[in-house]
CSV table of C-alpha atoms and ligand atoms in Angstrom, one decimal:
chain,number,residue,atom,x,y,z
A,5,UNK,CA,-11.3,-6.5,-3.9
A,6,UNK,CA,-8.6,-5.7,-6.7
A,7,UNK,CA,-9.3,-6.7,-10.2
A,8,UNK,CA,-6.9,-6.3,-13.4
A,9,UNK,CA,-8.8,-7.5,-16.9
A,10,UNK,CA,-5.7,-8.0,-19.5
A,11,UNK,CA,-3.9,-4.7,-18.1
A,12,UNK,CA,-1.3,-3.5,-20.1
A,13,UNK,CA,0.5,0.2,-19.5
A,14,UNK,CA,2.5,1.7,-21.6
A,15,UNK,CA,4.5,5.0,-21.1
A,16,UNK,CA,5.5,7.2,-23.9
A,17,UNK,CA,8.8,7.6,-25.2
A,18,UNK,CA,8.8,3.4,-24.3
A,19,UNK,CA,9.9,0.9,-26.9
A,20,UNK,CA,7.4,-1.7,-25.1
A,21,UNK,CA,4.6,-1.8,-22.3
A,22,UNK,CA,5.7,-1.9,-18.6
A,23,UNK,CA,2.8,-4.3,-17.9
A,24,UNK,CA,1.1,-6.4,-20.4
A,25,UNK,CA,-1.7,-8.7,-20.5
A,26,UNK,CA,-1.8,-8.6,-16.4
A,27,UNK,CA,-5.0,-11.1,-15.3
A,28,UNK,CA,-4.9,-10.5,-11.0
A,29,UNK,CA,-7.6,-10.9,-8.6
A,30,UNK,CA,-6.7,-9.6,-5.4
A,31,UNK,CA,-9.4,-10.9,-2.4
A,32,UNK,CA,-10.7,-9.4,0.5
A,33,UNK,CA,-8.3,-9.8,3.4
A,34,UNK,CA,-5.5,-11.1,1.4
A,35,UNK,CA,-2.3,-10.0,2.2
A,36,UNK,CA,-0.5,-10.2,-1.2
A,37,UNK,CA,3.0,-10.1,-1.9
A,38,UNK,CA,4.2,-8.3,-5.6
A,39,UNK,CA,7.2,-9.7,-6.0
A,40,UNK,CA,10.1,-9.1,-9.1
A,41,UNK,CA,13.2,-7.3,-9.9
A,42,UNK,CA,14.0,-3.4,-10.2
A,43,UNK,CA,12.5,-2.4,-13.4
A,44,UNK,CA,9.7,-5.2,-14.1
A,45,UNK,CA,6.5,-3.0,-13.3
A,46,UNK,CA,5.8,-3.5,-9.3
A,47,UNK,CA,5.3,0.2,-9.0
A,48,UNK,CA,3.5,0.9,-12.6
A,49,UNK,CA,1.2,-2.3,-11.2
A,50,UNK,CA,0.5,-0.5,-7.9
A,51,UNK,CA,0.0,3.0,-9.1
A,52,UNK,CA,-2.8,1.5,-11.3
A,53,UNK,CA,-4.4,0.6,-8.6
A,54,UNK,CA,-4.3,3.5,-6.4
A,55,UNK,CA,-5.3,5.4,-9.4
A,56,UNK,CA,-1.9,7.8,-10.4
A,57,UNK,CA,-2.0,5.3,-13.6
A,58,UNK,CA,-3.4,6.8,-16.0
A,59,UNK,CA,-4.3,10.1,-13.9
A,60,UNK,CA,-0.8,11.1,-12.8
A,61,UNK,CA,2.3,9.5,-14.4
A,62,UNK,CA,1.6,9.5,-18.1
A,63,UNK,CA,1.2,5.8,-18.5
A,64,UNK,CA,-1.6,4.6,-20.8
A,65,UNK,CA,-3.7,2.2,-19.1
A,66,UNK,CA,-5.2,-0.5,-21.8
A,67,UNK,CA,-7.8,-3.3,-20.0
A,68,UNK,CA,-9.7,-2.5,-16.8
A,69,UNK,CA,-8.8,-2.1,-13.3
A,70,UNK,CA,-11.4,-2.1,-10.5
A,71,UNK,CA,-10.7,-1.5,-6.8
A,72,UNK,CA,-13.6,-2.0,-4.7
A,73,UNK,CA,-16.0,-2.2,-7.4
A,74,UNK,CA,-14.6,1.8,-8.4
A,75,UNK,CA,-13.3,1.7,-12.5
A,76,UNK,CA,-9.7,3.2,-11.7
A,77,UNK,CA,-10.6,4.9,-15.2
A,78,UNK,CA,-13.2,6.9,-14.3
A,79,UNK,CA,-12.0,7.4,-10.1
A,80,UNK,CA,-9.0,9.5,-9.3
A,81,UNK,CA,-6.9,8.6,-7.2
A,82,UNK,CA,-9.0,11.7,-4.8
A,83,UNK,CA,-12.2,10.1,-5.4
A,84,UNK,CA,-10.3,6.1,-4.3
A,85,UNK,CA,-8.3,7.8,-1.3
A,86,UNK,CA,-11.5,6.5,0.6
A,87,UNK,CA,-10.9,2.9,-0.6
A,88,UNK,CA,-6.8,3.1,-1.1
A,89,UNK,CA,-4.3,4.0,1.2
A,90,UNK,CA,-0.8,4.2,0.0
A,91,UNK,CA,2.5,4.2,1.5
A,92,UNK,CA,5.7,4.6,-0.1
A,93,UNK,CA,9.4,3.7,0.9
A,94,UNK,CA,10.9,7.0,2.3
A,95,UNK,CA,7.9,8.2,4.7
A,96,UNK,CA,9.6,11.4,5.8
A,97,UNK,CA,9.4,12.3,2.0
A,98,UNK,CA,5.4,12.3,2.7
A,99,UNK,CA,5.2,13.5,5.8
A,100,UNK,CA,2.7,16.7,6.1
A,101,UNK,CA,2.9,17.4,9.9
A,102,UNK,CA,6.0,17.6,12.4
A,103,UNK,CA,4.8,15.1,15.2
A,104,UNK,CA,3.0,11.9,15.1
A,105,UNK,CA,-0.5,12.6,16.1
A,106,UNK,CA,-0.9,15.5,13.6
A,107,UNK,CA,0.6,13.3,10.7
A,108,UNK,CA,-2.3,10.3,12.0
A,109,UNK,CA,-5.0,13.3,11.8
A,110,UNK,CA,-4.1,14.7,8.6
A,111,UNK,CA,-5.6,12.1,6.3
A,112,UNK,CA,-9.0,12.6,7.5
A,113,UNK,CA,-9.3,16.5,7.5
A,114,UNK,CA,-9.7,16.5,3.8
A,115,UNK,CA,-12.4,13.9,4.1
A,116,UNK,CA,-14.5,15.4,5.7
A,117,UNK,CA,-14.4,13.5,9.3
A,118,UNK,CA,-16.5,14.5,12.2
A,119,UNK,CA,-13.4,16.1,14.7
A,120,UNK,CA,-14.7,13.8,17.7
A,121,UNK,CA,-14.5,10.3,15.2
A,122,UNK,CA,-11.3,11.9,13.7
A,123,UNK,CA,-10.3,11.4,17.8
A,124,UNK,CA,-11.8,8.8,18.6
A,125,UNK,CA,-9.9,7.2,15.0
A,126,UNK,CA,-6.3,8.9,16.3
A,127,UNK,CA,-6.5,7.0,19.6
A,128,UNK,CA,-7.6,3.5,17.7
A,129,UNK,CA,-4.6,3.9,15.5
A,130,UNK,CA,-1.8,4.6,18.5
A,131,UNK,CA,-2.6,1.3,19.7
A,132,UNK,CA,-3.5,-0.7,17.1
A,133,UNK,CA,0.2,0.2,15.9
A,134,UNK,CA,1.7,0.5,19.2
A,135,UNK,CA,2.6,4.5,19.2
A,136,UNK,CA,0.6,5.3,21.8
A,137,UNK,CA,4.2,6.6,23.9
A,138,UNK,CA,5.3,7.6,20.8
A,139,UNK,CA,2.2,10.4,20.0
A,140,UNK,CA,4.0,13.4,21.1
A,141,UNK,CA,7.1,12.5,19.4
A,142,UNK,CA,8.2,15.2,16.5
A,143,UNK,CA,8.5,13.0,13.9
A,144,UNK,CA,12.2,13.7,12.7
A,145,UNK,CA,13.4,11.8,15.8
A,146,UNK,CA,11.3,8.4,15.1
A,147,UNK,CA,13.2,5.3,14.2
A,148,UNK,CA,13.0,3.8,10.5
A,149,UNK,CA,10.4,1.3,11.8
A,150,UNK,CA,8.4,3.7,13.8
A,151,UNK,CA,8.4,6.3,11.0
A,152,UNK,CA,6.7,3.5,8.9
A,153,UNK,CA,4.1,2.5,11.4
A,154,UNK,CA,3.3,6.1,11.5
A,155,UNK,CA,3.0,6.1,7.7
A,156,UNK,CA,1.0,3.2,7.6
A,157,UNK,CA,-1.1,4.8,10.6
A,158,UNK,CA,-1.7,8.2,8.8
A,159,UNK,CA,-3.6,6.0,6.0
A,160,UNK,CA,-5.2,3.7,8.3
A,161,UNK,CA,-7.7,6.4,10.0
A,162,UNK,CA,-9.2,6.5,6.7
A,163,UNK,CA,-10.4,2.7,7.2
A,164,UNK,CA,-9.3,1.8,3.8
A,165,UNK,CA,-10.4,-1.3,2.4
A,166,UNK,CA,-7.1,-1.7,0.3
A,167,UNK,CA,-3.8,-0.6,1.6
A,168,UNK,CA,-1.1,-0.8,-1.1
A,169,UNK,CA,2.9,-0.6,0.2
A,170,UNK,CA,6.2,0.0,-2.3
A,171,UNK,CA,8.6,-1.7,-0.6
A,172,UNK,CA,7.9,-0.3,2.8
A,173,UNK,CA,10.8,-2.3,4.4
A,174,UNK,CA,13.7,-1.5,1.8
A,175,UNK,CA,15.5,1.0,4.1
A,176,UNK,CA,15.2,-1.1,7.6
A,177,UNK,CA,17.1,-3.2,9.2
A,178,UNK,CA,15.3,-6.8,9.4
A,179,UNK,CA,14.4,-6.2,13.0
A,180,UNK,CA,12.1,-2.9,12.2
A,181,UNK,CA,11.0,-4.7,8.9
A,182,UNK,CA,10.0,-8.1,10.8
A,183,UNK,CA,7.8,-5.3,13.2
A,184,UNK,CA,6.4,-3.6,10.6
A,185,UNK,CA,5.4,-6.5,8.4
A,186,UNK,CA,4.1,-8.1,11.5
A,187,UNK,CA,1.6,-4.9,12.2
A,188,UNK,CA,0.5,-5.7,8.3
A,189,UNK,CA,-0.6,-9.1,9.0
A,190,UNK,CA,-2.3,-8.3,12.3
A,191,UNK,CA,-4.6,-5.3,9.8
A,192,UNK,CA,-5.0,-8.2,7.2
A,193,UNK,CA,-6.2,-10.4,9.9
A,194,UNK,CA,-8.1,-8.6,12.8
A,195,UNK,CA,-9.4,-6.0,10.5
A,196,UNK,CA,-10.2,-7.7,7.2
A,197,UNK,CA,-8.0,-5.2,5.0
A,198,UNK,CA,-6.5,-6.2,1.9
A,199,UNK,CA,-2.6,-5.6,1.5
A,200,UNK,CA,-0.8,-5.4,-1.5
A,201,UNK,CA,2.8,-4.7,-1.1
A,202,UNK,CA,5.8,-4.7,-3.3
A,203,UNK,CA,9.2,-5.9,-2.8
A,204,UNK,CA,12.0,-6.8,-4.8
A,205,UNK,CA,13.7,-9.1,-1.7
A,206,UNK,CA,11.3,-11.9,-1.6
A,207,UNK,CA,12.4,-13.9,0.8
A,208,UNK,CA,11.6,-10.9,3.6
A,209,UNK,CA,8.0,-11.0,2.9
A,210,UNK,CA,7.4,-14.5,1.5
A,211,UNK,CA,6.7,-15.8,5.2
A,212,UNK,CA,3.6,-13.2,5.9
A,213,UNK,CA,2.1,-13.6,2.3
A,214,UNK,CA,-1.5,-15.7,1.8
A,215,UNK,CA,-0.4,-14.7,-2.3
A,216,UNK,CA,2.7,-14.4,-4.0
A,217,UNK,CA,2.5,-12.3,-7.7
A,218,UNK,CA,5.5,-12.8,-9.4
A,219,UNK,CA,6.6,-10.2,-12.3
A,220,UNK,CA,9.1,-12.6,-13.9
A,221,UNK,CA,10.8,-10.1,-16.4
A,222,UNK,CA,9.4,-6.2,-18.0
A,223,UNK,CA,6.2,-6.8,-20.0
A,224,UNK,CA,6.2,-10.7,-19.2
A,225,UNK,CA,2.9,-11.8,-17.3
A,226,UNK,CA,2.6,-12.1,-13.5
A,227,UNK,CA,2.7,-15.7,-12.0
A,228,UNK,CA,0.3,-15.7,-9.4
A,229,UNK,CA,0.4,-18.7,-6.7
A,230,UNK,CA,0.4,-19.5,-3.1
A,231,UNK,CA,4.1,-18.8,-1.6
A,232,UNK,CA,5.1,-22.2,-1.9
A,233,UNK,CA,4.2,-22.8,-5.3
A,234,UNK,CA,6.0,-19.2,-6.4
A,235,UNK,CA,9.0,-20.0,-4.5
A,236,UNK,CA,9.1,-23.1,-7.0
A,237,UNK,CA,9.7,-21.7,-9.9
B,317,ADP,P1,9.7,-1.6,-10.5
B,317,ADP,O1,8.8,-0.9,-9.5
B,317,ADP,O2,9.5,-3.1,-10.6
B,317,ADP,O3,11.1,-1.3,-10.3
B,317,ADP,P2,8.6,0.3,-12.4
B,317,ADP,O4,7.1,0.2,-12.5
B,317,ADP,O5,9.1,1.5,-11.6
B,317,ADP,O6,9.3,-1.0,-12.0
B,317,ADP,O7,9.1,0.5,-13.9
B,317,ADP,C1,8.8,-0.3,-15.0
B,317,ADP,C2,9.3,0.3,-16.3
B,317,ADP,O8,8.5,1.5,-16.5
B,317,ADP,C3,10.8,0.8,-16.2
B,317,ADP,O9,11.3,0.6,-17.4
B,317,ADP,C4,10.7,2.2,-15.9
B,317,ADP,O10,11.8,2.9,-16.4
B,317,ADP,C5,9.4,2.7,-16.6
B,317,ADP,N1,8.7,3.8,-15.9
B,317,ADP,C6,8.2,3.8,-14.7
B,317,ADP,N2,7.6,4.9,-14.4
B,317,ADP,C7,7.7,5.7,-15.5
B,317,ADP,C8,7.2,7.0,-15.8
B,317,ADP,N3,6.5,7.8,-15.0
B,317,ADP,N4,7.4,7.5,-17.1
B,317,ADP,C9,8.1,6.7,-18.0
B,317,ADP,N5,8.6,5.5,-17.7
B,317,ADP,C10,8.4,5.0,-16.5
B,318,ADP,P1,-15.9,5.3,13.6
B,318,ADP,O1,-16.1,4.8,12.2
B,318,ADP,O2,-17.1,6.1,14.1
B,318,ADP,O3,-14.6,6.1,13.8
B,318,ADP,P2,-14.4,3.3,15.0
B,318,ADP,O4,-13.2,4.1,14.7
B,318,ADP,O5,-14.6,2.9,16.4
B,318,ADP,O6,-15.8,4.1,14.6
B,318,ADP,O7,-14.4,2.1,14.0
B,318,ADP,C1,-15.6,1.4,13.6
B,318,ADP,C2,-15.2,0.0,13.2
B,318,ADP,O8,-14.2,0.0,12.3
B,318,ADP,C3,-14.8,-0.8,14.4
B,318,ADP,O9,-15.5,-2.0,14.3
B,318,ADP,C4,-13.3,-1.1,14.1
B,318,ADP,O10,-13.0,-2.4,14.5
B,318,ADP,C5,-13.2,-1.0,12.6
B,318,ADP,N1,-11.9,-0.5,12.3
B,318,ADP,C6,-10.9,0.0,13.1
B,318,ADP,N2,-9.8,0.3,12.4
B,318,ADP,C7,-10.1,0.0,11.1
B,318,ADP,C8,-9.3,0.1,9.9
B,318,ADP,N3,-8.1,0.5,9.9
B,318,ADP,N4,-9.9,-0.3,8.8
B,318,ADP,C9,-11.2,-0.8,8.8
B,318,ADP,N5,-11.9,-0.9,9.9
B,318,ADP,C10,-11.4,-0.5,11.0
């Protein structure tokens, strides 16, 4: 589902490459786990797949990265928004709407979306992610958790194929982040998406990932393994 053929990026003003020689393969219904210190790449490695590398933040993009068959080269991130859904780690920063069936809505009205599907999607999403009290709801008063589920809602009416998280759990409390990691693995698993999320805290995540990548140290190549075999190195 997610391909990297010896990736390298490079931003300029940089004495060396944020990502070098990066060999991934990312499969269908994985729930993968991008794992690392501050500063070793996690978010140059997923804007290169949702496309802002080398469209949006300057970086140079050497090898090939393909998301659903789609050259990230020759896509922007527009033309992969029907194959990529990203959320970040503040969602009120992203927020387009004030209450939480508007911001589940928006993501479709630029695609396009038939208004009684774009319905029909709305209501899927409320209870797939359990919101469905929560609908009328402006969205300033939402919990950390539920502010997340409703960013990770907004993306899913699109029925992405890929859904791509920067540390999504870094400002909850482990409560809200065991909830919202739980509503990941339920997508990954009833719905055959593929989830790539990064985090710097391993051990939060470790537990729900089918695939750890490891980014060891800036410009040093991921290790890639099942949890277990990560964890043991
Ligand atoms: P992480 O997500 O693991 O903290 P990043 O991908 O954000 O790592 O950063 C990797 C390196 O690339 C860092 O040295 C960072 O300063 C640099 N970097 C990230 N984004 C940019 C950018 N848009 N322009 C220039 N340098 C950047
Ligand atoms: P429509 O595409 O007309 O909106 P539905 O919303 O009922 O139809 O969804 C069609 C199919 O997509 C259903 O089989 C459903 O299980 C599946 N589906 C639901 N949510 C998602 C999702 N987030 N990603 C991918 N497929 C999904």
């Amino acid at each position: 589902m997610i391909r990297f053929e010896n990736v390298s990026v490079t931003y300029a003003d940089a004495d060396r490459p944020a990502l070098s020689g990066v060999e991934l393969t990312v499969e269908e219904g994985e729930l993968c786990l991008l794992a690392g210190p501050s500063g070793v790449g996690k978010s140059t490695l997923l804007g290169a797949v949702s496309g802002l590398v080398p469209h949006f933040t300057g970086g140079r993009l050497g090898g090939r990265v393909t998301v659903a068959g789609r050259d990230t080269r020759t896509h922007k991130p527009r033309e992969l928004a029907d194959v990529v859904g990203t959320v970040g780690q503040d969602p009120l920063a992203h927020f387009v709407t004030d209450v939480v069936e508007d911001e589940l809505a928006y993501g479709m009205e630029s695609l396009g979306i038939a208004p009684d599907v774009m319905r029909r999607r709305v209501e899927e999403t409320l209870d797939l992610l359990g919101l469905a009290d929560l609908r009328d709801r402006p969205l300033a008063t939402l919990s950390g958790g539920q502010r997340q589920r409703v960013a990770i809602g907004s993306v899913l009416t699109v029925h992405p194929k890929v859904l791509v998280l920067d540390e999504p759990t870094s400002a909850l409390d482990p409560a809200a982040a065991e909830e919202v990691l739980a509503v990941l693995q339920r997508l990954v698993h009833d719905l055959g998406t593929t989830v790539l999320l990064a985090e710097h805290r391993l051990e939060r995540v470790v537990q729900y990932a089918d695939r750890v990548v490891l980014l060891p140290g800036p410009g040093e190549p991921p290790v890639v393994g099942d949890p277990a075999s990560v964890m043991a190195v």
